[in-house]
Amino acid sequence: MLPGELVGTEEEVSEGKGTYNEHGNIRSYTSGKLVVDANRHANITPFVKIPELKFGTVVFGKVVEMFESVAFVDLEIYAEGKKSRTMIMSGAIPVSEVKNEFVRSLRDELKVGDIIKGTISKVTPFRVEVSLKGNGMGVVKAFCGFDRYPMSYDGKILKCTNCGKVERRKLGFPYGKQ
């Protein structure tokens, strides 16, 4: 089965693990082998076991795209299977999950290319939301918004190692050690 592929109608089978109901049609939301149990539950056994992401799990990722209300990140997730490997999974950081105070602009807190440390705040079949609100969560490696060189942090300011430009971010701990 492939993601989105029709497994059957709700008259034939009921949704189980790895499937969802879309207007009476049971579809796969992961790739894997279809198994229908004795109770007619359609389950997809994935070819590669993706670890269960739970509320509060600490993750690292790279900011790949930004909008006014959300930043999208590529999360690195360790997956087990015949060949264990690191998988890239998409996640989103809503502006409401950056910090516990008013955020004037998401672009003041994050930039494309930054490496973040966060916690899983919400998981759905189609979206993983990441929060930077926890203690020590935030940007652990920043890159200059002008020339993309790494930024150094001396405990007070975040400064580009190439052009000297000073920027601000929602910093995580320990910055630069990841």
PDB file of N, CA and C in Angstrom, residues 4 21-22 30 36 84 88 90-91 98-99 119 126 141 143 151 155 167:
ATOM      1  N   GLY A   4      -2.405   7.274   0.872  1.00  0.00           N
ATOM      2  CA  GLY A   4      -3.548   7.754   0.115  1.00  0.00           C
ATOM      3  C   GLY A   4      -4.260   6.687  -0.708  1.00  0.00           C
ATOM      4  N   ASN A  21     -10.421   7.222   7.546  1.00  0.00           N
ATOM      5  CA  ASN A  21     -11.689   7.203   6.829  1.00  0.00           C
ATOM      6  C   ASN A  21     -11.896   8.561   6.161  1.00  0.00           C
ATOM      7  N   GLU A  22     -12.040   8.539   4.846  1.00  0.00           N
ATOM      8  CA  GLU A  22     -12.287   9.764   4.087  1.00  0.00           C
ATOM      9  C   GLU A  22     -13.600   9.604   3.332  1.00  0.00           C
ATOM     10  N   THR A  30       0.144   5.540   5.306  1.00  0.00           N
ATOM     11  CA  THR A  30       1.557   5.159   5.336  1.00  0.00           C
ATOM     12  C   THR A  30       1.791   4.079   4.291  1.00  0.00           C
ATOM     13  N   VAL A  36      -5.746  -7.465   7.111  1.00  0.00           N
ATOM     14  CA  VAL A  36      -7.118  -7.346   7.604  1.00  0.00           C
ATOM     15  C   VAL A  36      -7.315  -8.442   8.639  1.00  0.00           C
ATOM     16  N   SER A  84      18.264   0.022   9.731  1.00  0.00           N
ATOM     17  CA  SER A  84      17.984   1.194  10.562  1.00  0.00           C
ATOM     18  C   SER A  84      18.582   2.427   9.902  1.00  0.00           C
ATOM     19  N   ILE A  88      13.844  11.776   7.612  1.00  0.00           N
ATOM     20  CA  ILE A  88      13.455  13.173   7.707  1.00  0.00           C
ATOM     21  C   ILE A  88      11.930  13.225   7.698  1.00  0.00           C
ATOM     22  N   SER A  90       8.567  15.923   8.238  1.00  0.00           N
ATOM     23  CA  SER A  90       8.186  17.337   8.279  1.00  0.00           C
ATOM     24  C   SER A  90       7.444  17.662   9.565  1.00  0.00           C
ATOM     25  N   GLY A  91       7.698  18.838  10.067  1.00  0.00           N
ATOM     26  CA  GLY A  91       7.015  19.318  11.253  1.00  0.00           C
ATOM     27  C   GLY A  91       6.701  20.797  11.093  1.00  0.00           C
ATOM     28  N   VAL A  98       6.189  29.256  20.075  1.00  0.00           N
ATOM     29  CA  VAL A  98       7.580  29.716  20.129  1.00  0.00           C
ATOM     30  C   VAL A  98       7.978  30.089  21.555  1.00  0.00           C
ATOM     31  N   LYS A  99       7.159  30.883  22.229  1.00  0.00           N
ATOM     32  CA  LYS A  99       7.419  31.224  23.625  1.00  0.00           C
ATOM     33  C   LYS A  99       6.135  31.660  24.305  1.00  0.00           C
ATOM     34  N   THR A 119      10.109  20.249  21.483  1.00  0.00           N
ATOM     35  CA  THR A 119       9.347  19.090  21.943  1.00  0.00           C
ATOM     36  C   THR A 119       8.101  18.930  21.082  1.00  0.00           C
ATOM     37  N   PHE A 126      -1.291  13.661   9.654  1.00  0.00           N
ATOM     38  CA  PHE A 126      -0.741  14.478   8.577  1.00  0.00           C
ATOM     39  C   PHE A 126       0.186  15.584   9.044  1.00  0.00           C
ATOM     40  N   LYS A 141      21.626  26.295  16.876  1.00  0.00           N
ATOM     41  CA  LYS A 141      22.651  26.719  15.916  1.00  0.00           C
ATOM     42  C   LYS A 141      21.975  27.652  14.924  1.00  0.00           C
ATOM     43  N   PHE A 143      22.250  30.702  11.772  1.00  0.00           N
ATOM     44  CA  PHE A 143      23.030  31.129  10.621  1.00  0.00           C
ATOM     45  C   PHE A 143      22.579  32.531  10.237  1.00  0.00           C
ATOM     46  N   MET A 151      26.487  31.775  13.336  1.00  0.00           N
ATOM     47  CA  MET A 151      26.449  32.870  14.311  1.00  0.00           C
ATOM     48  C   MET A 151      27.124  32.390  15.603  1.00  0.00           C
ATOM     49  N   GLY A 155      27.061  34.786  25.173  1.00  0.00           N
ATOM     50  CA  GLY A 155      26.264  34.921  26.389  1.00  0.00           C
ATOM     51  C   GLY A 155      25.413  36.176  26.404  1.00  0.00           C
ATOM     52  N   GLU A 167      22.075  39.620  15.330  1.00  0.00           N
ATOM     53  CA  GLU A 167      20.671  39.226  15.175  1.00  0.00           C
ATOM     54  C   GLU A 167      20.167  38.655  16.490  1.00  0.00           C
TER      55      GLU A 167
END
